[in-house]
CSV table of C-alpha atoms in Angstrom, one decimal:
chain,number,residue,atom,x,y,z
T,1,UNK,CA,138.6,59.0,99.5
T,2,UNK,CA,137.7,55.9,98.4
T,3,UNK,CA,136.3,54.4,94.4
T,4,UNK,CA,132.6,55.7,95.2
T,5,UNK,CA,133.4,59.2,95.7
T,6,UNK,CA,135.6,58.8,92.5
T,7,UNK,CA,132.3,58.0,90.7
T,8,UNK,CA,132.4,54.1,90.4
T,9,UNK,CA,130.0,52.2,92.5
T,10,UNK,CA,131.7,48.9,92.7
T,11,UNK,CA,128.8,47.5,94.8
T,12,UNK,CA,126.3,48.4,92.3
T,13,UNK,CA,128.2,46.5,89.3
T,14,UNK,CA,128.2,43.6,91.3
T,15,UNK,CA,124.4,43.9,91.8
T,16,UNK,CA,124.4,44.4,87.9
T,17,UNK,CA,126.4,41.5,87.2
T,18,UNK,CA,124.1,39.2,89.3
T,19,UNK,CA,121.2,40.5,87.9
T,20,UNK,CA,121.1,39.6,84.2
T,21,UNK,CA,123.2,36.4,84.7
T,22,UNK,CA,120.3,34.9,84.3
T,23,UNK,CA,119.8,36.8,81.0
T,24,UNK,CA,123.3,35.3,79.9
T,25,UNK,CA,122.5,32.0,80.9
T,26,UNK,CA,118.8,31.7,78.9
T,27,UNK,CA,121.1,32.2,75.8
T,28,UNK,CA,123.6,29.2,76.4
T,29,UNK,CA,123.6,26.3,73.6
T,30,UNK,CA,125.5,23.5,73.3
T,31,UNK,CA,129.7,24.0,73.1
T,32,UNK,CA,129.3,26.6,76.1
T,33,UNK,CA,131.3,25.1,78.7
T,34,UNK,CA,132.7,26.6,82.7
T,35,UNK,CA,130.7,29.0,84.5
T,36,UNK,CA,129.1,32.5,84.6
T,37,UNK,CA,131.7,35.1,85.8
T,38,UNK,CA,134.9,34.0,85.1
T,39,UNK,CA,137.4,35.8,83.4
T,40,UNK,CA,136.9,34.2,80.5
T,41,UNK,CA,133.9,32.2,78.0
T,42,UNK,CA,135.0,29.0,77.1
T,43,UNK,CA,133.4,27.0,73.9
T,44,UNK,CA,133.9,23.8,72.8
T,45,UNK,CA,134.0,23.5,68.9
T,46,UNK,CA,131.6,21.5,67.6
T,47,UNK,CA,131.8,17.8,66.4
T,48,UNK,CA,131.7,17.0,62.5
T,49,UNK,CA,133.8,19.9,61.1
T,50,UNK,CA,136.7,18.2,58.6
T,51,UNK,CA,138.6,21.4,58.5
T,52,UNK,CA,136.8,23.8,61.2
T,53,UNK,CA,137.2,27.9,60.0
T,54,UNK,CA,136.3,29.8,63.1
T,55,UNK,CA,134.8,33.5,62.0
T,56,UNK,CA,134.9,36.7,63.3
T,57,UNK,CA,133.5,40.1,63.3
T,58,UNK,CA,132.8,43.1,65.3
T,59,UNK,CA,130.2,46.1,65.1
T,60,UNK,CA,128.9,48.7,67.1
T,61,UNK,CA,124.6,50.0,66.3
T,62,UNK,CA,126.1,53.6,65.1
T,63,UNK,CA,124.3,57.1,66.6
T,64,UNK,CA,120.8,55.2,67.1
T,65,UNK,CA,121.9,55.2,70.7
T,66,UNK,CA,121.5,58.5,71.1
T,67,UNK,CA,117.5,57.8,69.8
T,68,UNK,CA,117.2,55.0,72.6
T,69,UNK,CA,119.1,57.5,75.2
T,70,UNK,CA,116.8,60.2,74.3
T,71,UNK,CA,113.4,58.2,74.4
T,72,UNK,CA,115.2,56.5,77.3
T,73,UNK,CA,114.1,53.4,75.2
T,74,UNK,CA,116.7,50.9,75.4
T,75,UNK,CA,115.0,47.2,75.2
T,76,UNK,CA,115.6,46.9,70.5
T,77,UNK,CA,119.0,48.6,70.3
T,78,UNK,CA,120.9,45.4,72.2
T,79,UNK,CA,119.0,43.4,69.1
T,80,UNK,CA,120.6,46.0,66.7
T,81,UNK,CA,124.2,44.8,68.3
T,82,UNK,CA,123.7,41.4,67.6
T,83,UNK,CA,122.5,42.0,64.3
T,84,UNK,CA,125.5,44.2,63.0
T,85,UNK,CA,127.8,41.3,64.3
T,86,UNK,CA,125.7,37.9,63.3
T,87,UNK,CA,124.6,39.3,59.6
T,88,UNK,CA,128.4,39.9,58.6
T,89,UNK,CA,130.0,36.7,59.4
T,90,UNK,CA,126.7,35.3,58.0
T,91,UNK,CA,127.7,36.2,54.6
T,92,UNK,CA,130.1,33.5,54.1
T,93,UNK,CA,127.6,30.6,55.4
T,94,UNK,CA,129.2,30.5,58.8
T,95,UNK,CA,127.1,29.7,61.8
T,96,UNK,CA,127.2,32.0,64.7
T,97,UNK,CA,128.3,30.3,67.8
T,98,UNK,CA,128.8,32.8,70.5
T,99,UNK,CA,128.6,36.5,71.2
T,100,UNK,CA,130.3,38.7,73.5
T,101,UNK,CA,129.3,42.5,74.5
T,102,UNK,CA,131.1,45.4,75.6
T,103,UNK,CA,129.4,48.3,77.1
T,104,UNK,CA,130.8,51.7,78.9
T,105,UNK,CA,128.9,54.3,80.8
T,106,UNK,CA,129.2,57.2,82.9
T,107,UNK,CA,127.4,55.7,85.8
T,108,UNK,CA,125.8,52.5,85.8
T,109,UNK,CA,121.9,52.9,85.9
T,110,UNK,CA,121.2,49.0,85.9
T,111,UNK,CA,117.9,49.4,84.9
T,112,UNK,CA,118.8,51.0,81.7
T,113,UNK,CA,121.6,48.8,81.1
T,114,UNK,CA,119.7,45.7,81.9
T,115,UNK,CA,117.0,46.4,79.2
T,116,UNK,CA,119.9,47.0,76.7
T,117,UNK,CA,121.2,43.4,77.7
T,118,UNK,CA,118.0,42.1,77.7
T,119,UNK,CA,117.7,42.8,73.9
T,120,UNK,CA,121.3,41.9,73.5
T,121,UNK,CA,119.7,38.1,74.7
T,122,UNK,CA,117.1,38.3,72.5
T,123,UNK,CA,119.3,39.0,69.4
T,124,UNK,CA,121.4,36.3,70.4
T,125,UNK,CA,118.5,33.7,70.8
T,126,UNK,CA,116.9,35.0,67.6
T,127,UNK,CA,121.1,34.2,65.8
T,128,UNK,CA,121.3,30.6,67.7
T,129,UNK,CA,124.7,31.8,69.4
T,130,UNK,CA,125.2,32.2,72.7
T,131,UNK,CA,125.8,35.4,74.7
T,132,UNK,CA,129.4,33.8,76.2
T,133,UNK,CA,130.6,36.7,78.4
T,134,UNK,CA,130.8,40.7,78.0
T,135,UNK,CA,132.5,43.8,80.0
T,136,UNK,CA,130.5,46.8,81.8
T,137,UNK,CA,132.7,49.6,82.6
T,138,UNK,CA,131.9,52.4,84.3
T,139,UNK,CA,134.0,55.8,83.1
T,140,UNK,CA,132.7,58.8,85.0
T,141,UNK,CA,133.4,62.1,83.5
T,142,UNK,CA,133.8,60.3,80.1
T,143,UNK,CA,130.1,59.9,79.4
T,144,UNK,CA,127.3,62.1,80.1
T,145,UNK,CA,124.9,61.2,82.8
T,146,UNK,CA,122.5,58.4,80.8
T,147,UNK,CA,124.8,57.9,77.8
T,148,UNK,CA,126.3,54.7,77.4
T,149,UNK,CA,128.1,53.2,74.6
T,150,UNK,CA,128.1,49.6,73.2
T,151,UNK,CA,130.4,47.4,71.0
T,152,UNK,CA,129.8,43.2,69.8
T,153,UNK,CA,132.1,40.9,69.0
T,154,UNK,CA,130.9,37.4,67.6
T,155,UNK,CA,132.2,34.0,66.3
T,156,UNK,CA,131.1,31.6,63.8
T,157,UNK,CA,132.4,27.9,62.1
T,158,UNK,CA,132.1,27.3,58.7
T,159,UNK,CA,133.4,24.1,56.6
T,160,UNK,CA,136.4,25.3,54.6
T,161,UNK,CA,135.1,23.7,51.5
T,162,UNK,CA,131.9,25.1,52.0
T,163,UNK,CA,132.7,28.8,52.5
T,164,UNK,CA,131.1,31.0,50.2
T,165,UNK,CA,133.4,33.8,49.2
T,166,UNK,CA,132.2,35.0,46.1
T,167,UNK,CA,134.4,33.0,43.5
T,168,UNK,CA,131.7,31.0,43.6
T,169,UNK,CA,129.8,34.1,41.4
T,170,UNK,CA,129.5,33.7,37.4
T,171,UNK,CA,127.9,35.5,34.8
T,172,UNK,CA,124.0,35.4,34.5
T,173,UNK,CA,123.6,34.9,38.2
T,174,UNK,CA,121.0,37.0,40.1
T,175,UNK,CA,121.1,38.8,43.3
T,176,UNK,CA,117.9,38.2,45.3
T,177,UNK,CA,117.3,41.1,47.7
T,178,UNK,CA,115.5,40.3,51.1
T,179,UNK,CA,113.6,42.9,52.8
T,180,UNK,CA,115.1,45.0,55.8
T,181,UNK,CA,113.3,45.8,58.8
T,182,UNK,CA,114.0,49.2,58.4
T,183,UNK,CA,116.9,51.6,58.5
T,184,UNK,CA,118.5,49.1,60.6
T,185,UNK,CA,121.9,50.0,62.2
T,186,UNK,CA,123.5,52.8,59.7
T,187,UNK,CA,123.1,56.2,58.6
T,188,UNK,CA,121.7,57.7,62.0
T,189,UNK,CA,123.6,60.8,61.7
T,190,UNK,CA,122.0,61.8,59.0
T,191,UNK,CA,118.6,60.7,60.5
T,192,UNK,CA,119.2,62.8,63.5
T,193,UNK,CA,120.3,65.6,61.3
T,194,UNK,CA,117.1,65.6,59.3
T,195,UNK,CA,115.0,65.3,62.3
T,196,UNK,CA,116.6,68.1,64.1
T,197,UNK,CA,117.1,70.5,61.4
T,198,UNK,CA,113.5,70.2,60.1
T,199,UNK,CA,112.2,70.7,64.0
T,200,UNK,CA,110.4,67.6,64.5
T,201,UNK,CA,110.4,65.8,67.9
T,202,UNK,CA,110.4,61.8,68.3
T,203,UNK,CA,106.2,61.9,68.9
T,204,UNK,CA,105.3,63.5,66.2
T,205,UNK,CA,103.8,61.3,63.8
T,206,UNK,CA,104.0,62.2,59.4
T,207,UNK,CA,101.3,60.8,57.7
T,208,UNK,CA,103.8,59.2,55.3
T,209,UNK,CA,104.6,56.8,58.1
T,210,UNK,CA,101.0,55.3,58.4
T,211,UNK,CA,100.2,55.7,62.2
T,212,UNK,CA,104.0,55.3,63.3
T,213,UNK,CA,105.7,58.1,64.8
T,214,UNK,CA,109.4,59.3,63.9
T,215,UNK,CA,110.6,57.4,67.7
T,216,UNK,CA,108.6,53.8,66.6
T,217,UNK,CA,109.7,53.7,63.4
T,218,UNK,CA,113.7,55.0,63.9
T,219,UNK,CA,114.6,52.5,67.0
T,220,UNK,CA,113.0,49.3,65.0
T,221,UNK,CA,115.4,46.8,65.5
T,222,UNK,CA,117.5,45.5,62.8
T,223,UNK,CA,116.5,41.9,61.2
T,224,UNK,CA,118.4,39.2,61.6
T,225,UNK,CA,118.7,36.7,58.7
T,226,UNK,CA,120.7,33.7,60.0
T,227,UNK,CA,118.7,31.3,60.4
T,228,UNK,CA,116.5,31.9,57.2
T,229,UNK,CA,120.2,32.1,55.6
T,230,UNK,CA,121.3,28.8,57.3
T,231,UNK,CA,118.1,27.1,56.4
T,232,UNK,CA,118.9,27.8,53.1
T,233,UNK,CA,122.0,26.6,53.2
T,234,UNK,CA,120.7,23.0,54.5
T,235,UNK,CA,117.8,23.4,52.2
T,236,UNK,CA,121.1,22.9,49.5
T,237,UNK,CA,120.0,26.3,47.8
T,238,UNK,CA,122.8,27.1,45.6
T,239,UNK,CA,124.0,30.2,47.2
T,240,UNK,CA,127.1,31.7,45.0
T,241,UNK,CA,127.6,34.8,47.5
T,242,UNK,CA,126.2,37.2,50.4
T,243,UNK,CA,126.3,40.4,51.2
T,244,UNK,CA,125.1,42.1,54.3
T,245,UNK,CA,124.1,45.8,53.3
T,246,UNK,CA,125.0,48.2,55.9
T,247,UNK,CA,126.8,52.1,56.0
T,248,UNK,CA,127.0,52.5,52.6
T,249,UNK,CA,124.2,51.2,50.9
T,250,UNK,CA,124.2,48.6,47.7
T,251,UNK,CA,126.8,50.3,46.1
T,252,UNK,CA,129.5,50.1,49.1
T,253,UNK,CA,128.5,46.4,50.4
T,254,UNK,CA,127.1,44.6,47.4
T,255,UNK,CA,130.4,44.7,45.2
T,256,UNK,CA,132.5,43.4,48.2
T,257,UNK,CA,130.9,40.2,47.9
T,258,UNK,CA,132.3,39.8,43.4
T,259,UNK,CA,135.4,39.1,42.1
T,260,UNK,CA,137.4,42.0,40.0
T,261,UNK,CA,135.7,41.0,36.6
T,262,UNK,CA,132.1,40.7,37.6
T,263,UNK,CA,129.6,43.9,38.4
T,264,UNK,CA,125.8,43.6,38.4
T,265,UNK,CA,122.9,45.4,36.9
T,266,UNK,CA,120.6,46.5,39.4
T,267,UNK,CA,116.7,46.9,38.3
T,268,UNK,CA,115.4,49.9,40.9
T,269,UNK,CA,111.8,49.1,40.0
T,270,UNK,CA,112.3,45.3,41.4
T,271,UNK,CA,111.4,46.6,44.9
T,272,UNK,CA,109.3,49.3,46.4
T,273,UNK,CA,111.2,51.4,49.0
T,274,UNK,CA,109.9,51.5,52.1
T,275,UNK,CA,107.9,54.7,53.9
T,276,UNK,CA,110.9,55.5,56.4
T,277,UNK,CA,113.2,56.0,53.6
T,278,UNK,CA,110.6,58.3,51.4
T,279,UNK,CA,110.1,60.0,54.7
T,280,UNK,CA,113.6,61.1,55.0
T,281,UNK,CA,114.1,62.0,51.4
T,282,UNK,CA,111.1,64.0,51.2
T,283,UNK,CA,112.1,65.8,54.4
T,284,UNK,CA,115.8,66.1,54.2
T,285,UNK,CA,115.4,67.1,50.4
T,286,UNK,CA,117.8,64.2,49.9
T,287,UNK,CA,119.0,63.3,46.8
T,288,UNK,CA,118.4,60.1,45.3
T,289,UNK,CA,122.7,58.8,45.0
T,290,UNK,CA,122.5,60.2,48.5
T,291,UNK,CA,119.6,57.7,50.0
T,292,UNK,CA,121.6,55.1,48.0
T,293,UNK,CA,125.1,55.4,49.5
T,294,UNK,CA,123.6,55.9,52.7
T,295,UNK,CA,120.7,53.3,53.6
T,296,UNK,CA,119.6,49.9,52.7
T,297,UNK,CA,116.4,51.7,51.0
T,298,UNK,CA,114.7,48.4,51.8
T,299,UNK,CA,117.4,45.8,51.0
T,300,UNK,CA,118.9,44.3,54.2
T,301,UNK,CA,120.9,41.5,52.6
T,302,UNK,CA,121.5,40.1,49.4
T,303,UNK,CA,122.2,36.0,48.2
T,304,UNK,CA,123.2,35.9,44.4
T,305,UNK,CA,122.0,32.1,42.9
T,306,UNK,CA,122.1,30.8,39.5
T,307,UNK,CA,119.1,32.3,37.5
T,308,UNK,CA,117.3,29.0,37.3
T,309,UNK,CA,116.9,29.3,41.5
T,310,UNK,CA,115.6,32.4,41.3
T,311,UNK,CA,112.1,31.5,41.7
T,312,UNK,CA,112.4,28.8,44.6
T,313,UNK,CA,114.6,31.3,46.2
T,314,UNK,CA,112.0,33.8,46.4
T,315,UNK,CA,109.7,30.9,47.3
T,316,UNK,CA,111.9,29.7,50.1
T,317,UNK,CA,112.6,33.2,51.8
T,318,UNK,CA,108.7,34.1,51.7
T,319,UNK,CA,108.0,31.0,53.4
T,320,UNK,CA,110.5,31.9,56.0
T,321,UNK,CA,108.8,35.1,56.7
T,322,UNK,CA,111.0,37.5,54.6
T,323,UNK,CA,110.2,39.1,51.1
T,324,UNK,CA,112.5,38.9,48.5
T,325,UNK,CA,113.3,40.3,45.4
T,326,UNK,CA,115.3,39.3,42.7
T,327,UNK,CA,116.7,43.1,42.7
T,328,UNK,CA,119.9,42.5,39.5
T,329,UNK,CA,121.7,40.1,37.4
T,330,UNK,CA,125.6,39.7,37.3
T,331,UNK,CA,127.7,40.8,34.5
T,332,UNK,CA,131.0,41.5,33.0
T,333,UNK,CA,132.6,44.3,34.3
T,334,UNK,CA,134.6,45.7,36.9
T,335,UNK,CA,132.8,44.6,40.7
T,336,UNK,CA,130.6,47.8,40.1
T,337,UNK,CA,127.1,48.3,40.2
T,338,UNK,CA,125.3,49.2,37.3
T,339,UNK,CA,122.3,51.2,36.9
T,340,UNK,CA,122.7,53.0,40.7
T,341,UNK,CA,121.2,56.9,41.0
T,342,UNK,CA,124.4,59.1,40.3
């Protein structure tokens, strides 16, 4: 018996491997140093940093897998793993330098797995970082023939004195909401739920969604906002504090970003929420506090800036291709949000 007839076709990773190093290599910036292969990435920091703060984070893009394994779709959802990862250590004005990727399967099907890394390059080209190394492994009788599963891991350099960790925040600030792509990268369970208890399939198309069907509109990818954000940054806006909105909605992510005695008022009417979250609501006979605490409902990320930047902030996030909304105002209170469905 050999590791073949155990499941794992060692030939075939190799072939894998090979085939999208040059995927790995079209993502390389300056700092990447040593080869492709190795057992390691190597990355130089870069010059000009007084008192260099490397930052970390790690995601994974939540049940919308099992969308891409279904519509056997894979080419967004390595965008949405970049995403998760970049947008978080985004939020205290570090710069993504490199990413790394771990992905399992039952049995390698390098087609599948190459489109998936092939989207995991384009999120790293559309963040600036590089895509520095990453595992495959292949578990037979762990995963189901076609399923695979995917984790990221990225890090980013900020300037100590220039990290933005909310302290920053005062009273009569405003939180400027930019759009999300779309559901992005949280809440799929109850997505799949709604889909599948109400009977619909992937193709079928509501009219709500204008032209779009349920598959089209579930797997867009999530936007990235680092380099609008960093362009910001160098554009001296004066950012106060971030918040990447993910599992949980504005009420779980936005007060991570305030200090104990600040909350903010959030104005519901500042922003029209999108068609694929009225879709759901209407079809899942969601409740409003429910949407909330689940989705973005349209808000992907949030900068707070004194109120006298409000307008050029809008200005300068339209002009980089994103709406924005000046979405709430900061208080005195008790890092809560005001004014949320309950």
């Amino acid at each position: 018996m050999d590791y073949q007839q155990a499941g794992v076709d060692v030939v075939a990773g190799r072939a894998f491997v090979e085939n999208i190093k040059s995927l790995v290599l079209g993502t390389h910036r300056p700092g990447v140093l040593g080869g492709f292969g190795g057992f390691s990435g190597w990355f130089e920091l870069p010059a000009g940093y007084r008192q260099p703060v490397l930052v970390s984070g790690t995601d994974g893009v939540c049940t919308k897998l099992k969308i891409a394994q279904e519509l056997d779709d894979h080419g967004s959802i390595g965008i949405d793993l970049v995403a998760m990862c970049v947008n978080d250590i985004l939020t205290c004005g570090a710069e993504p330098l490199y990413f790394l990727d771990y992905l399992a399967t039952g049995k390698l099907n390098s087609t599948q797995l190459t489109q998936v890394v092939v989207g995991i390059a384009d999120g790293c080209r559309q963040a600036g970082c590089a895509l520095l190394g990453g595992e495959t492994a292949e578990m037979p009788g762990f995963y189901q023939a076609g399923e695979y599963d995917l984790a990221g891991f990225a890090v980013g350099i900020a300037e100590k004195s220039k990290l933005i960790d909310g302290t920053q925040i005062q009273v009569g600030d405003v939180a400027i909401g930019l759009a999300s792509s779309g559901i992005h990268s949280n809440g799929y369970s109850l997505v799949r739920k709604i889909i599948s208890a109400g009977g619909y399939r992937w193709e079928d198309t509501p009219s709500r969604l204008e032209g779009k069907n349920l598959g089209q509109v579930y797997l867009t990818p999530t936007q990235i906002y680092v380099k609008p954000i960093l362009a910001a940054i160098e554009q001296q806006l004066p950012i106060h504090g971030m918040a990447h909105i993910t599992g949980g909605g504005l009420p779980e992510n936005l007060p991570r970003c305030l200090s104990a005695d600040r909350s903010i008022e959030i104005d519901l009417h500042s922003w029209q929420i999108p068609p694929a979250f009225q879709w759901l609501a209407e079809a899942g006979n969601v409740a409003p506090v429910d949407m909330f605490n689940t989705f973005n409902m349209g808000i992907g990320y949030v900068v707070i800036v004194p109120a006298s930047a409000a307008n050029d902030s809008i200005a300068f996030f339209k002009s980089q291709q994103i709406a924005a909304y000046q979405i709430g105002k900061v208080v005195a209170g008790d890092r809560s949000l005001i004014g949320m469905p309950t």
